[in-house]
CSV table of C-alpha atoms in Angstrom, one decimal:
chain,number,residue,atom,x,y,z
G,821,MET,CA,132.2,87.9,107.5
G,822,ALA,CA,131.8,84.4,106.2
G,823,ALA,CA,133.1,83.6,102.8
G,824,GLU,CA,130.7,83.5,99.9
G,825,ILE,CA,128.6,80.3,100.0
G,826,GLN,CA,127.0,78.7,96.9
G,827,PRO,CA,123.8,77.0,98.1
G,828,LYS,CA,123.4,73.4,97.3
G,829,ALA,CA,120.6,72.0,99.4
G,830,LEU,CA,117.8,73.1,101.7
G,831,THR,CA,118.7,73.4,105.4
G,832,ARG,CA,116.9,74.8,108.4
G,833,LYS,CA,119.9,76.6,109.8
G,834,PRO,CA,120.5,80.1,108.4
G,835,ILE,CA,124.0,81.5,108.2
G,836,LEU,CA,124.4,85.2,108.9
G,837,LEU,CA,126.6,86.5,106.1
G,838,GLN,CA,126.6,90.2,106.9
G,839,ARG,CA,125.3,92.9,109.2
G,840,VAL,CA,125.1,96.3,107.6
G,841,GLU,CA,124.9,99.4,109.9
G,842,GLY,CA,125.3,103.1,109.3
G,843,SER,CA,121.9,104.6,108.6
G,844,GLN,CA,120.8,107.3,111.0
G,845,GLU,CA,117.1,106.3,110.7
G,846,VAL,CA,115.0,103.3,109.9
G,847,VAL,CA,115.9,101.6,106.6
G,848,ASN,CA,112.6,101.3,104.9
G,849,MET,CA,113.7,99.1,102.0
G,850,ALA,CA,116.9,97.4,100.8
G,851,VAL,CA,117.8,95.0,98.0
G,852,ILE,CA,120.7,92.7,97.2
G,853,VAL,CA,122.5,93.7,94.0
G,854,PRO,CA,122.5,90.5,91.9
G,855,LYS,CA,125.9,88.9,91.0
G,856,GLU,CA,127.7,91.5,93.1
G,857,GLU,CA,128.7,91.9,96.7
G,858,GLY,CA,126.5,94.9,97.2
G,859,VAL,CA,123.3,96.2,98.8
G,860,ILE,CA,121.2,99.2,98.0
G,861,SER,CA,119.1,100.9,100.8
G,862,VAL,CA,116.8,103.8,101.2
G,863,SER,CA,116.1,105.3,104.6
G,864,GLU,CA,114.1,107.8,106.7
G,865,ASP,CA,117.3,109.9,106.9
G,866,ARG,CA,116.8,110.9,103.3
G,867,THR,CA,119.7,108.9,102.0
G,868,VAL,CA,120.1,106.4,99.2
G,869,ARG,CA,123.2,104.2,99.9
G,870,VAL,CA,125.0,101.6,97.8
G,871,TRP,CA,127.0,99.3,100.2
G,872,LEU,CA,129.8,97.4,98.6
G,873,LYS,CA,132.0,94.8,100.2
G,874,ARG,CA,135.5,96.0,100.9
G,875,ASP,CA,138.7,93.9,101.3
G,876,SER,CA,138.1,93.8,105.0
G,877,GLY,CA,135.0,91.8,104.4
G,878,GLN,CA,132.7,94.5,105.6
G,879,TYR,CA,130.1,96.4,103.6
G,880,TRP,CA,130.6,100.2,103.5
G,881,PRO,CA,128.5,102.9,101.7
G,882,SER,CA,130.5,103.5,98.5
G,883,ILE,CA,127.8,105.7,97.1
G,884,TYR,CA,125.8,108.1,99.2
G,885,HIS,CA,123.0,110.3,97.8
G,886,ALA,CA,120.8,112.7,99.7
G,887,MET,CA,117.2,113.1,98.7
G,888,PRO,CA,115.0,116.2,99.3
G,889,SER,CA,112.7,114.1,101.6
G,890,PRO,CA,112.8,110.9,103.6
G,891,CYS,CA,112.8,107.8,101.4
G,892,SER,CA,109.8,105.7,102.0
G,893,CYS,CA,110.1,102.9,99.4
G,894,MET,CA,112.0,101.9,96.2
G,895,SER,CA,111.9,99.6,93.2
G,896,PHE,CA,115.1,98.2,91.7
G,897,ASN,CA,115.2,96.5,88.3
G,898,PRO,CA,118.2,94.1,88.2
G,899,GLU,CA,118.2,93.9,84.3
G,900,THR,CA,118.4,97.7,83.7
G,901,ARG,CA,119.7,98.5,87.2
G,902,ARG,CA,117.1,101.3,87.2
G,903,LEU,CA,116.2,102.5,90.7
G,904,SER,CA,112.9,104.3,91.4
G,905,ILE,CA,112.4,105.9,94.8
G,906,GLY,CA,109.2,107.0,96.6
G,907,LEU,CA,109.5,109.9,98.9
G,908,ASP,CA,107.7,111.1,102.0
G,909,ASN,CA,106.6,114.3,100.2
G,910,GLY,CA,104.6,112.3,97.6
G,911,THR,CA,107.0,112.5,94.7
G,912,ILE,CA,108.8,109.7,92.9
G,913,SER,CA,112.4,110.0,91.8
G,914,PRO,CA,114.0,107.9,89.1
G,915,LEU,CA,117.4,109.4,90.1
G,916,ARG,CA,117.5,111.4,86.9
G,917,ASP,CA,117.0,115.1,86.1
G,918,ALA,CA,113.2,115.1,86.7
G,919,PHE,CA,110.9,114.0,89.5
G,920,PHE,CA,107.4,112.7,89.0
G,921,THR,CA,106.0,115.7,90.9
G,922,ASP,CA,102.3,114.9,90.3
G,923,SER,CA,102.5,111.4,91.8
G,924,HIS,CA,100.8,111.7,95.3
G,925,GLN,CA,99.7,114.3,97.7
G,926,SER,CA,101.4,112.6,100.6
G,927,ARG,CA,103.9,109.8,101.4
G,928,VAL,CA,104.5,107.2,98.8
G,929,THR,CA,103.8,103.8,100.3
G,930,MET,CA,104.7,101.3,97.5
G,931,ILE,CA,106.4,101.5,94.1
G,932,LEU,CA,106.9,99.1,91.2
G,933,PHE,CA,108.8,99.5,88.0
G,934,VAL,CA,107.4,97.4,85.1
G,935,LEU,CA,110.2,97.1,82.5
G,936,GLU,CA,108.0,95.4,79.8
G,937,LEU,CA,105.6,98.4,79.7
G,938,GLU,CA,107.9,101.2,80.9
G,939,TRP,CA,105.4,102.0,83.7
G,940,VAL,CA,106.0,103.0,87.3
G,941,LEU,CA,103.2,102.0,89.6
G,942,SER,CA,102.8,103.5,93.0
G,943,THR,CA,100.4,103.9,96.0
G,944,GLY,CA,100.4,106.7,98.6
G,945,GLN,CA,98.9,107.7,101.9
G,946,ASP,CA,96.6,109.9,99.9
G,947,LYS,CA,94.7,106.6,99.1
G,948,GLN,CA,95.6,107.0,95.5
G,949,PHE,CA,97.0,104.3,93.1
G,950,ALA,CA,98.8,105.8,90.1
G,951,TRP,CA,100.8,104.8,87.1
G,952,HIS,CA,103.3,106.9,85.1
G,953,CYS,CA,105.3,106.5,82.0
G,954,SER,CA,108.9,105.9,83.2
G,955,GLU,CA,110.4,107.6,80.1
G,956,SER,CA,108.4,110.8,80.0
G,957,GLY,CA,107.2,111.0,83.6
G,958,GLN,CA,103.7,111.6,82.4
G,959,ARG,CA,100.9,110.4,84.7
G,960,LEU,CA,98.8,107.8,82.8
G,961,GLY,CA,96.0,107.2,85.2
G,962,GLY,CA,94.9,106.7,88.8
G,963,TYR,CA,92.4,105.0,91.1
G,964,ARG,CA,91.2,105.9,94.6
G,965,THR,CA,91.5,103.0,97.1
G,966,SER,CA,89.2,102.4,100.0
G,967,ALA,CA,92.0,102.9,102.5
G,968,VAL,CA,95.8,103.6,102.5
G,969,ALA,CA,97.5,100.9,100.4
G,970,SER,CA,100.4,98.9,101.8
G,971,GLY,CA,100.7,96.2,99.3
G,972,LEU,CA,101.3,96.4,95.5
G,973,GLN,CA,101.9,93.6,92.9
G,974,PHE,CA,101.5,93.4,89.1
G,975,ASP,CA,101.0,90.7,86.6
G,976,VAL,CA,102.6,91.6,83.2
G,977,GLU,CA,100.7,88.9,81.2
G,978,THR,CA,97.2,90.1,82.1
G,979,ARG,CA,98.0,93.6,83.2
G,980,HIS,CA,96.3,93.1,86.5
G,981,VAL,CA,97.4,95.1,89.5
G,982,PHE,CA,96.8,93.9,93.0
G,983,ILE,CA,96.4,96.5,95.8
G,984,GLY,CA,96.1,95.6,99.5
G,985,ASP,CA,95.1,98.3,101.9
G,986,HIS,CA,94.7,98.9,105.7
G,987,SER,CA,91.0,98.0,105.7
G,988,GLY,CA,91.9,94.4,104.9
G,989,GLN,CA,90.7,94.6,101.3
G,990,VAL,CA,92.5,93.5,98.2
G,991,THR,CA,91.6,95.3,94.9
G,992,ILE,CA,92.3,93.9,91.5
G,993,LEU,CA,92.4,96.4,88.6
G,994,LYS,CA,92.9,95.8,84.9
G,995,LEU,CA,95.3,98.5,83.5
G,996,GLU,CA,95.3,99.9,80.0
G,997,GLN,CA,97.5,102.6,78.7
G,998,GLU,CA,95.5,105.5,80.1
G,999,ASN,CA,92.6,103.9,82.0
G,1000,CYS,CA,91.8,101.1,84.4
G,1001,THR,CA,88.8,98.8,85.1
G,1002,LEU,CA,87.8,97.4,88.5
G,1003,VAL,CA,87.9,93.6,88.2
G,1004,THR,CA,87.0,92.6,91.8
G,1005,THR,CA,87.7,93.2,95.4
G,1006,PHE,CA,87.9,90.5,98.2
G,1007,ARG,CA,88.5,90.3,101.9
G,1008,GLY,CA,89.7,87.5,104.1
G,1009,HIS,CA,91.8,89.2,106.9
G,1010,THR,CA,90.4,90.6,110.1
G,1011,GLY,CA,93.2,93.2,110.1
G,1012,GLY,CA,94.8,95.4,107.5
G,1013,VAL,CA,96.8,94.0,104.6
G,1014,THR,CA,100.5,94.8,105.2
G,1015,ALA,CA,102.2,93.0,102.3
G,1016,LEU,CA,101.4,91.3,99.0
G,1017,CYS,CA,103.4,88.8,96.9
G,1018,TRP,CA,102.5,87.4,93.5
G,1019,ASP,CA,103.5,84.1,91.9
G,1020,PRO,CA,103.0,84.5,88.1
G,1021,VAL,CA,103.7,80.8,87.4
G,1022,GLN,CA,101.2,79.2,89.8
G,1023,ARG,CA,99.1,82.4,89.5
G,1024,VAL,CA,98.5,82.7,93.3
G,1025,LEU,CA,98.5,85.8,95.4
G,1026,PHE,CA,99.8,85.9,99.0
G,1027,SER,CA,98.7,88.5,101.4
G,1028,GLY,CA,100.1,89.2,104.8
G,1029,SER,CA,98.2,91.1,107.5
G,1030,SER,CA,98.3,92.7,110.9
G,1031,ASP,CA,96.0,89.8,112.1
G,1032,HIS,CA,99.2,87.7,112.1
G,1033,SER,CA,98.1,85.6,109.2
G,1034,VAL,CA,99.0,85.0,105.5
G,1035,ILE,CA,96.4,84.0,103.0
G,1036,MET,CA,97.1,82.3,99.6
G,1037,TRP,CA,94.5,83.3,97.0
G,1038,ASP,CA,94.2,81.0,94.0
G,1039,ILE,CA,93.6,83.7,91.3
G,1040,GLY,CA,94.4,81.5,88.3
G,1041,GLY,CA,92.3,78.5,89.5
G,1042,ARG,CA,89.2,80.7,89.3
G,1043,LYS,CA,87.6,78.6,92.1
G,1044,GLY,CA,87.8,81.2,94.8
G,1045,THR,CA,90.1,79.0,96.9
G,1046,ALA,CA,91.8,80.8,99.9
G,1047,ILE,CA,94.3,79.0,102.1
G,1048,GLU,CA,95.2,80.4,105.5
G,1049,LEU,CA,98.7,80.2,106.9
G,1050,GLN,CA,99.0,80.7,110.7
G,1051,GLY,CA,102.6,80.8,111.9
G,1052,HIS,CA,103.3,84.2,113.3
G,1053,ASN,CA,102.8,85.7,116.8
G,1054,ASP,CA,102.9,89.3,115.5
G,1055,LYS,CA,101.8,91.2,112.4
G,1056,VAL,CA,103.2,90.0,109.1
G,1057,GLN,CA,105.4,92.8,107.8
G,1058,ALA,CA,106.9,91.5,104.6
G,1059,LEU,CA,106.6,88.6,102.1
G,1060,SER,CA,108.8,87.1,99.4
G,1061,TYR,CA,108.5,84.0,97.2
G,1062,ALA,CA,111.1,81.6,95.9
G,1063,GLN,CA,109.5,80.3,92.7
G,1064,HIS,CA,112.2,77.6,91.9
G,1065,THR,CA,111.7,75.9,95.3
G,1066,ARG,CA,108.1,77.0,95.8
G,1067,GLN,CA,108.7,78.4,99.2
G,1068,LEU,CA,107.0,81.4,100.7
G,1069,ILE,CA,109.0,83.6,103.1
G,1070,SER,CA,107.0,85.6,105.6
G,1071,CYS,CA,108.5,88.0,108.2
G,1072,GLY,CA,106.9,89.3,111.3
G,1073,GLY,CA,107.2,92.5,113.3
G,1074,ASP,CA,108.6,90.5,116.2
G,1075,GLY,CA,111.6,89.3,114.0
G,1076,GLY,CA,110.1,85.9,113.2
G,1077,ILE,CA,110.9,84.5,109.8
G,1078,VAL,CA,108.7,81.6,108.5
G,1079,ILE,CA,109.7,79.6,105.4
G,1080,TRP,CA,106.6,77.8,104.1
G,1081,ASN,CA,106.7,74.8,101.8
G,1082,MET,CA,104.1,75.6,99.2
G,1083,ASP,CA,104.9,72.4,97.2
G,1084,VAL,CA,102.3,70.5,99.2
G,1085,GLU,CA,98.6,70.0,98.7
G,1086,ARG,CA,97.0,72.3,101.2
G,1087,GLN,CA,93.4,72.3,102.4
G,1088,GLU,CA,91.0,75.2,102.9
G,1089,THR,CA,89.9,75.9,106.4
G,1090,PRO,CA,86.2,75.1,106.8
G,1091,GLU,CA,83.5,77.7,107.3
G,1092,TRP,CA,82.4,77.9,110.9
G,1093,LEU,CA,78.9,76.4,111.3
G,1094,ASP,CA,76.1,78.2,113.2
G,1095,SER,CA,74.2,76.3,115.9
G,1096,ASP,CA,72.3,77.1,119.1
G,1097,SER,CA,73.6,74.0,120.8
G,1098,CYS,CA,76.8,71.9,120.8
G,1099,GLN,CA,76.9,69.8,117.6
G,1100,LYS,CA,78.6,67.0,119.5
G,1101,CYS,CA,76.7,66.7,122.8
G,1102,ASP,CA,73.7,68.9,122.1
G,1103,GLN,CA,74.2,71.0,125.2
G,1104,PRO,CA,72.6,74.5,124.7
G,1105,PHE,CA,74.7,77.6,124.2
G,1106,PHE,CA,74.1,80.4,126.6
G,1107,TRP,CA,71.8,82.4,124.3
G,1108,ASN,CA,69.5,79.4,123.7
G,1109,PHE,CA,67.0,80.2,126.5
G,1110,LYS,CA,64.3,77.8,125.3
G,1111,GLN,CA,66.5,74.7,125.4
G,1112,MET,CA,68.1,75.9,128.6
G,1113,TRP,CA,64.6,76.1,130.2
G,1114,ASP,CA,63.4,72.9,128.7
G,1115,SER,CA,66.4,70.8,129.7
G,1116,LYS,CA,67.0,72.7,133.0
G,1117,LYS,CA,70.7,73.1,132.0
G,1118,ILE,CA,73.1,76.1,132.2
G,1119,GLY,CA,74.0,77.5,128.8
G,1120,LEU,CA,77.6,77.0,127.6
G,1121,ARG,CA,80.1,79.1,125.7
G,1122,GLN,CA,80.4,78.3,122.0
G,1123,HIS,CA,83.7,77.3,120.3
G,1124,HIS,CA,84.6,76.0,116.9
G,1125,CYS,CA,86.7,73.1,115.8
G,1126,ARG,CA,89.4,74.3,113.3
G,1127,LYS,CA,89.4,71.0,111.5
G,1128,CYS,CA,85.7,70.4,110.8
G,1129,GLY,CA,84.2,73.8,111.6
G,1130,LYS,CA,81.5,72.5,113.9
G,1131,ALA,CA,80.1,74.6,116.8
G,1132,VAL,CA,81.1,72.8,120.0
G,1133,CYS,CA,81.3,73.3,123.7
G,1134,GLY,CA,84.5,73.5,125.7
G,1135,LYS,CA,84.1,70.0,127.0
G,1136,CYS,CA,83.8,68.5,123.5
G,1137,SER,CA,86.8,70.5,122.3
G,1138,SER,CA,89.3,70.2,125.1
G,1139,LYS,CA,92.1,69.0,122.9
G,1140,ARG,CA,94.7,71.0,120.8
G,1141,SER,CA,96.5,70.0,117.7
G,1142,SER,CA,98.6,71.5,114.9
G,1143,ILE,CA,97.1,71.0,111.4
G,1144,PRO,CA,99.9,72.1,109.0
G,1145,LEU,CA,98.1,71.2,105.8
G,1146,MET,CA,95.4,73.6,106.8
G,1147,GLY,CA,98.0,76.3,107.6
G,1148,PHE,CA,97.9,75.8,111.4
G,1149,GLU,CA,101.6,75.3,112.4
G,1150,PHE,CA,100.7,76.1,116.0
G,1151,GLU,CA,98.3,74.0,118.1
G,1152,VAL,CA,94.6,75.1,117.7
G,1153,ARG,CA,91.3,74.0,119.2
G,1154,VAL,CA,89.8,70.9,117.7
G,1155,CYS,CA,86.9,68.7,118.7
G,1156,ASP,CA,87.7,65.4,120.4
G,1157,SER,CA,86.7,63.3,117.4
G,1158,CYS,CA,88.9,65.3,115.0
G,1159,HIS,CA,91.8,65.1,117.4
G,1160,GLU,CA,91.6,61.3,117.3
G,1161,ALA,CA,91.3,61.3,113.5
G,1162,ILE,CA,94.4,63.5,112.9
G,1163,THR,CA,97.4,61.3,112.1
G,1164,ASP,CA,101.0,61.9,113.0
G,1165,GLU,CA,101.7,62.4,109.2
G,1166,GLU,CA,99.1,65.2,109.1
G,1167,ARG,CA,100.8,66.9,112.1
G,1168,ALA,CA,104.2,67.0,110.3
G,1169,PRO,CA,105.3,70.6,110.0
G,1170,THR,CA,105.3,72.2,106.5
G,1171,ALA,CA,107.2,75.3,107.6
G,1172,THR,CA,110.5,76.2,109.4
G,1173,PHE,CA,110.9,79.0,111.9
G,1174,HIS,CA,113.8,81.4,112.4
G,1175,ASP,CA,114.5,84.4,114.6
G,1176,SER,CA,116.1,87.4,112.8
G,1177,LYS,CA,116.7,89.1,116.2
G,1178,HIS,CA,115.4,92.5,114.9
G,1179,ASN,CA,111.9,93.9,114.0
G,1180,ILE,CA,111.6,93.4,110.3
G,1181,VAL,CA,110.1,96.1,108.0
G,1182,HIS,CA,111.2,94.7,104.7
G,1183,VAL,CA,112.6,91.5,103.1
G,1184,HIS,CA,114.3,90.8,99.8
G,1185,PHE,CA,115.3,87.3,98.5
G,1186,ASP,CA,118.1,86.8,96.0
G,1187,ALA,CA,117.1,83.5,94.3
G,1188,THR,CA,120.4,83.2,92.5
G,1189,ARG,CA,122.4,82.7,95.7
G,1190,GLY,CA,119.7,81.8,98.3
G,1191,TRP,CA,120.4,85.0,100.2
G,1192,LEU,CA,117.8,86.7,102.3
G,1193,LEU,CA,118.0,90.3,103.2
G,1194,THR,CA,116.0,91.9,106.1
G,1195,SER,CA,115.9,95.5,107.2
G,1196,GLY,CA,114.5,96.5,110.6
G,1197,THR,CA,113.4,99.3,112.8
G,1198,ASP,CA,116.8,99.0,114.5
G,1199,LYS,CA,118.4,100.7,111.5
G,1200,VAL,CA,120.2,97.4,110.7
G,1201,ILE,CA,120.3,95.4,107.4
G,1202,LYS,CA,121.0,91.7,107.8
G,1203,VAL,CA,122.0,89.3,104.9
G,1204,ARG,CA,121.6,85.6,105.5
G,1205,CYS,CA,122.1,82.5,103.5
G,1206,TYR,CA,119.3,79.9,103.9
G,1207,LEU,CA,121.0,77.4,101.7
G,1208,MET,CA,118.1,77.0,99.4
G,1209,LYS,CA,118.7,75.4,96.0
G,1210,PRO,CA,120.0,78.3,93.8
G,1211,TYR,CA,118.0,79.4,90.8
G,1212,LYS,CA,119.9,79.1,87.5
């Protein structure tokens, strides 16, 4: 194991600090214990483990606790060191004498502990969102979602909860002590929402999806701005955000880790325009029978330029280009005129790419040290240092 490294500057080369193995099943979630050489994990093998660094430099499970059901998720508060665990049988355990037995009818999918309000928020495969008093265990209220929820975030200042589900919808609720109000719902993904991440400072919400994309929703700006980020070849499994450097970390099911620079002025992707003929050469598309007959020409297939949104034929959009400020880190189809107009400066990448070499199911970022933890379907936990500027 490498010696402890205090991050000083941003680099593209991650350093693997530790590889933690020992769970019998998939590690669904894990967190780095702040200011200590330790990791807490929950697993499908029903165990809660606290891994501490030994003199040998390796991490070993110093605390081992068996739960009555597989552990599906957890929430760890670094200030109080309170650990709340969601179980496959629908209950929530605060690792005290009592369980929140009326939580869910089936597997708990996400859980959040809100210290300021002493609330425990949770979602389950029963399509229910619920919140409990963490002191008494009393259920305070609930809301039925349109599909199974897989993303959960909360804003303490406004008491807004954000719920992403498998249908691709994000729901915003306003929570009170014993009731909630639906604020709005919105969609932008073509696949289910797999992860959410909230930045309370810039007041933006990030959503990851099985459609391989991330969307940044400008909640605080109240302008309805949605910025797409395309940098994964597989579904996005987990998100984390480093506020002090304004970097978004997204992890894919294929092991890809993308670190996005969000401290740049990004552009919305244009709406795709409708047309019966190419908006560059006026050739008819294959459903435009009248123009095809009048011009005695064969109809062409329709495409769209990712830069301007115009409907174009293949001949007028034969070029490819990356457009990082629009979120396209990979090359995408653009019309010939846009390809000529895009400058080398506009093609400069705004993200870095890394291979974790395991299929990631969860990510946790420790801003104080710049350490990134990933857990995977291979039952392995990996801790890396990305040498980001540490938060103080």
